[in-house]
Coordinates of C-alpha atoms in Angstrom, one line a residue:
M19 CA 0.0 0.0 -0.1
H20 CA 1.5 3.5 -1.0
V21 CA 0.5 6.2 1.6
E22 CA 1.6 9.7 0.9
F23 CA 1.1 13.1 2.9
L24 CA 0.1 16.4 1.6
G25 CA 0.0 19.8 3.3
L26 CA 1.9 23.1 3.9
A27 CA 5.5 23.1 4.9
G28 CA 5.3 23.2 8.8
A29 CA 2.0 21.2 8.9
G30 CA 3.9 18.2 10.3
K31 CA 3.7 15.7 7.3
S32 CA 7.0 14.0 8.4
T33 CA 5.9 14.0 12.1
V34 CA 2.6 12.6 11.4
S35 CA 4.0 10.0 9.0
G36 CA 6.6 8.8 11.6
A37 CA 3.8 8.4 14.2
V38 CA 1.7 6.4 11.8
G39 CA 4.7 4.2 11.0
A40 CA 5.2 3.6 14.7
V41 CA 1.6 2.7 15.3
L42 CA 1.6 0.2 12.2
R43 CA 4.7 -1.5 13.6
E44 CA 3.2 -1.8 17.0
R45 CA 0.5 -3.8 15.1
R46 CA 3.3 -6.1 13.5
I47 CA 2.7 -4.4 9.9
P48 CA 5.7 -4.1 7.7
V49 CA 6.3 -0.5 7.1
T50 CA 8.9 1.5 5.0
E51 CA 9.6 5.3 5.0
P52 CA 11.6 5.8 1.8
T53 CA 11.4 9.6 1.4
Y54 CA 12.0 10.2 5.1
R55 CA 14.9 7.9 5.1
L56 CA 16.6 9.8 2.2
D57 CA 15.8 13.3 3.3
H58 CA 16.5 12.9 7.0
L59 CA 18.8 10.0 7.5
A60 CA 21.1 9.9 4.5
S61 CA 24.1 12.3 4.2
D62 CA 23.7 15.0 1.5
H63 CA 26.0 13.3 -0.7
T64 CA 24.2 9.9 -0.5
R65 CA 20.8 11.7 -0.9
R66 CA 21.8 13.5 -4.0
A67 CA 23.5 10.5 -5.6
L68 CA 20.5 8.4 -5.0
K69 CA 17.9 11.0 -6.2
F70 CA 19.9 11.3 -9.3
W71 CA 20.2 7.7 -9.9
Y72 CA 16.5 7.0 -9.4
S73 CA 15.5 9.8 -11.7
L74 CA 17.9 8.7 -14.3
R75 CA 16.6 5.1 -14.1
R76 CA 13.0 6.4 -14.6
A77 CA 14.1 8.6 -17.5
I78 CA 15.7 5.7 -19.2
R79 CA 12.9 3.2 -18.4
R80 CA 10.1 5.6 -19.7
P81 CA 11.7 8.4 -21.9
W82 CA 8.5 9.5 -23.3
E83 CA 6.9 9.9 -19.8
G84 CA 10.1 11.8 -18.7
A85 CA 9.8 14.1 -21.7
R86 CA 6.1 14.9 -20.8
W87 CA 6.9 15.7 -17.2
A88 CA 9.9 17.7 -18.2
R89 CA 7.7 19.7 -20.7
T90 CA 5.2 20.3 -17.8
V91 CA 8.0 21.4 -15.6
F92 CA 9.5 24.0 -17.9
G93 CA 6.0 25.1 -19.1
S94 CA 5.2 26.1 -15.6
R95 CA 7.9 29.0 -15.9
Q96 CA 9.9 28.3 -12.6
R97 CA 11.6 31.5 -11.0
A98 CA 15.0 30.0 -11.6
W99 CA 16.0 28.1 -14.8
V100 CA 17.9 25.5 -12.6
G101 CA 14.7 25.1 -10.6
S102 CA 13.0 23.4 -13.5
W103 CA 15.7 20.7 -13.8
V104 CA 15.5 20.1 -9.8
E105 CA 11.7 19.8 -10.1
T106 CA 11.9 17.4 -13.2
M107 CA 14.4 15.3 -11.4
N108 CA 12.4 15.1 -8.2
L109 CA 9.2 14.1 -10.0
L110 CA 11.1 11.3 -11.9
Y111 CA 12.9 10.1 -8.7
L112 CA 9.4 9.9 -6.8
L113 CA 7.9 8.0 -9.7
E114 CA 10.6 5.5 -9.8
L115 CA 11.0 5.1 -6.0
M116 CA 7.0 4.6 -5.9
R117 CA 7.5 1.9 -8.5
S118 CA 10.3 0.2 -6.6
E119 CA 8.7 0.2 -3.2
S120 CA 5.3 -1.1 -4.5
A121 CA 7.0 -4.2 -5.3
V122 CA 7.7 -4.9 -1.5
P123 CA 4.9 -6.1 0.8
G124 CA 3.7 -3.7 3.4
V125 CA 2.7 -0.1 3.9
H126 CA 5.1 2.5 2.4
L127 CA 4.8 5.9 3.8
F128 CA 5.9 8.8 1.7
D129 CA 6.1 12.0 3.7
Q130 CA 6.8 13.8 0.5
G131 CA 4.8 12.2 -2.3
L132 CA 3.6 12.8 -5.8
F133 CA 1.0 15.4 -4.8
Q134 CA 3.4 17.2 -2.5
A135 CA 5.8 17.4 -5.4
L136 CA 3.2 19.2 -7.6
W137 CA 2.7 21.8 -4.9
S138 CA 6.4 22.3 -4.9
L139 CA 6.4 22.7 -8.6
A140 CA 3.4 25.1 -8.4
Y141 CA 4.9 27.2 -5.6
D142 CA 7.8 28.6 -7.8
A143 CA 5.8 28.7 -11.0
A144 CA 4.8 31.8 -12.9
A145 CA 2.0 29.9 -14.9
A146 CA -1.4 30.1 -13.4
H147 CA -2.4 26.5 -13.4
V148 CA -0.1 23.4 -13.1
I149 CA -2.8 20.7 -12.7
S150 CA -4.2 20.4 -16.1
P151 CA -6.4 17.4 -17.2
P152 CA -3.3 15.7 -18.9
V153 CA -1.2 16.0 -15.7
L154 CA -4.0 14.8 -13.6
E155 CA -4.3 11.7 -15.9
R156 CA -0.5 11.1 -15.5
V157 CA -1.0 11.1 -11.8
R158 CA -3.9 8.7 -12.1
R159 CA -1.7 6.3 -14.0
S160 CA 1.4 6.6 -11.9
L161 CA 0.0 6.1 -8.5
P162 CA 0.1 2.4 -7.3
P163 CA -3.1 0.4 -7.5
I164 CA -3.6 0.7 -3.5
S165 CA -3.0 4.5 -2.8
V166 CA -4.0 6.6 0.2
V167 CA -3.5 10.3 0.2
I168 CA -3.6 12.0 3.7
V169 CA -4.1 15.8 4.0
V170 CA -2.5 17.1 7.0
E171 CA -4.2 20.3 8.0
T172 CA -3.0 23.1 10.4
S173 CA -3.6 26.7 11.0
L174 CA -1.2 29.2 9.3
A175 CA 0.0 30.4 12.8
T176 CA 0.9 27.1 13.6
A177 CA 2.8 26.5 10.3
R178 CA 4.5 29.8 10.6
G179 CA 5.6 29.2 14.1
R180 CA 6.9 25.6 13.4
L181 CA 8.8 27.0 10.2
R182 CA 10.5 29.7 12.4
E183 CA 11.6 27.0 14.9
R184 CA 12.9 24.5 12.4
P185 CA 16.6 24.5 12.0
G186 CA 18.1 25.3 8.7
A187 CA 16.1 26.4 5.7
T188 CA 14.8 23.0 4.0
S189 CA 12.1 24.4 1.9
R190 CA 11.5 27.5 -0.2
L191 CA 8.4 28.5 1.9
Q192 CA 10.6 28.3 5.1
R193 CA 13.1 30.5 3.5
D194 CA 10.6 33.0 2.4
V195 CA 9.3 33.0 6.0
A196 CA 12.7 33.5 7.4
A197 CA 13.3 36.5 5.0
G198 CA 10.4 38.2 6.5
R199 CA 7.8 37.3 3.9
A200 CA 5.6 35.0 6.1
A201 CA 2.2 36.5 5.2
T202 CA 2.7 36.6 1.5
A203 CA 4.4 33.3 1.2
L204 CA 1.8 31.4 3.5
E205 CA -1.0 33.1 1.5
R206 CA 0.5 31.9 -1.8
A207 CA 1.3 28.4 -0.4
T208 CA -2.2 28.1 0.8
A209 CA -3.8 29.3 -2.5
I210 CA -1.6 26.8 -4.4
L211 CA -2.6 23.9 -2.1
R212 CA -6.3 24.2 -3.0
P213 CA -6.1 22.8 -6.7
I214 CA -3.8 20.1 -5.7
D215 CA -6.2 19.2 -2.8
A216 CA -8.9 19.3 -5.4
A217 CA -7.3 17.0 -7.8
A218 CA -6.9 14.6 -5.0
S219 CA -10.5 15.0 -4.2
Q220 CA -11.3 14.3 -7.8
L221 CA -9.5 11.0 -7.9
A222 CA -11.1 9.9 -4.6
S223 CA -14.5 10.6 -6.1
E224 CA -13.5 8.2 -8.9
G225 CA -12.4 5.6 -6.5
R226 CA -8.8 5.8 -7.6
I227 CA -7.4 6.8 -4.2
V228 CA -8.5 6.9 -0.6
L229 CA -8.4 10.4 0.7
L230 CA -8.1 11.0 4.5
R231 CA -7.8 14.4 6.4
V232 CA -6.2 14.9 9.8
S233 CA -5.5 18.0 11.9
N234 CA -2.2 18.5 13.3
D235 CA -2.6 21.8 15.0
N236 CA -2.1 20.3 18.4
D237 CA 1.2 18.3 19.1
A238 CA -0.6 16.6 22.0
D239 CA -3.0 14.9 19.8
L240 CA -0.5 13.4 17.5
L241 CA -0.7 9.8 18.8
G242 CA -4.5 10.0 18.6
A243 CA -4.3 11.2 14.8
A244 CA -1.8 8.7 13.9
T245 CA -3.9 5.9 15.5
R246 CA -7.0 7.1 13.5
I247 CA -5.0 7.1 10.3
A248 CA -3.9 3.6 11.1
D249 CA -7.5 2.4 11.8
A250 CA -8.5 3.7 8.5
V251 CA -5.6 2.3 6.5
V252 CA -5.2 -1.2 7.8
P253 CA -8.6 -2.5 6.7
L254 CA -7.6 -1.4 3.2
L255 CA -4.7 -3.9 2.9
P256 CA -5.2 -6.7 0.4
E257 CA -6.9 -9.8 1.5
A258 CA -3.7 -11.6 0.5
H259 CA -2.5 -10.4 4.0
P260 CA -4.9 -11.9 6.5
G261 CA -2.3 -12.0 9.3
V262 CA -1.8 -8.3 8.8
R263 CA -5.6 -7.4 8.8
G264 CA -6.0 -9.6 11.9
A265 CA -3.8 -7.3 13.7
V266 CA -6.1 -4.4 13.6
R267 CA -7.2 -3.1 17.0
H268 CA -10.7 -1.6 16.3
P269 CA -11.6 1.4 18.4
G270 CA -13.9 0.8 21.3

């Protein structure tokens, strides 16, 4: 099962993802966290090398797909020319990583998934719309058969506070907040999130994905939120894993 998280930087996607992973492991369900492992546990050199390797492998395996994504990225008119190459590589890396992980049994948690990559693409884009019908169709075809998208919601004040406390400048939104452009940056980030959220809702209405929402405005409720997500996700696991499904602890 593919599970990815969508939300503003500062919403706590990685934190919620990690908490969900811990709950699932307690229930003896195999879990991987491929994007967290690369972004937070690998060295800078290893992370860049692996992302380049995954993106190159995807481009070689599916050159026409790579060309279509590159056309989408360059057509979005990124603020920096090099940003177009980075966004293209990031999309191809994610697609190949998703394909690779989907061959392994268990639940695969992507704290930075395909929908979040589209948000990242749109944040620095000059073009008005990034999610066109052809792009949505590509997303529809690219997601693994069993896919869950979890929208992590939080207030702008909470997101701003978390970004200011976070060490380093790991995202463009965080850099804009640190530069004193918090109000404008968060307003833009929120506006951009709406069509991405709408695209996920459309796929959910078609039955292509399962869409869940969780509030992460209060850190004290993190375990409760993670448990609710696990309770919703585990029953969706294939019947081929009866031992996994039997491990569910139903609330009440």
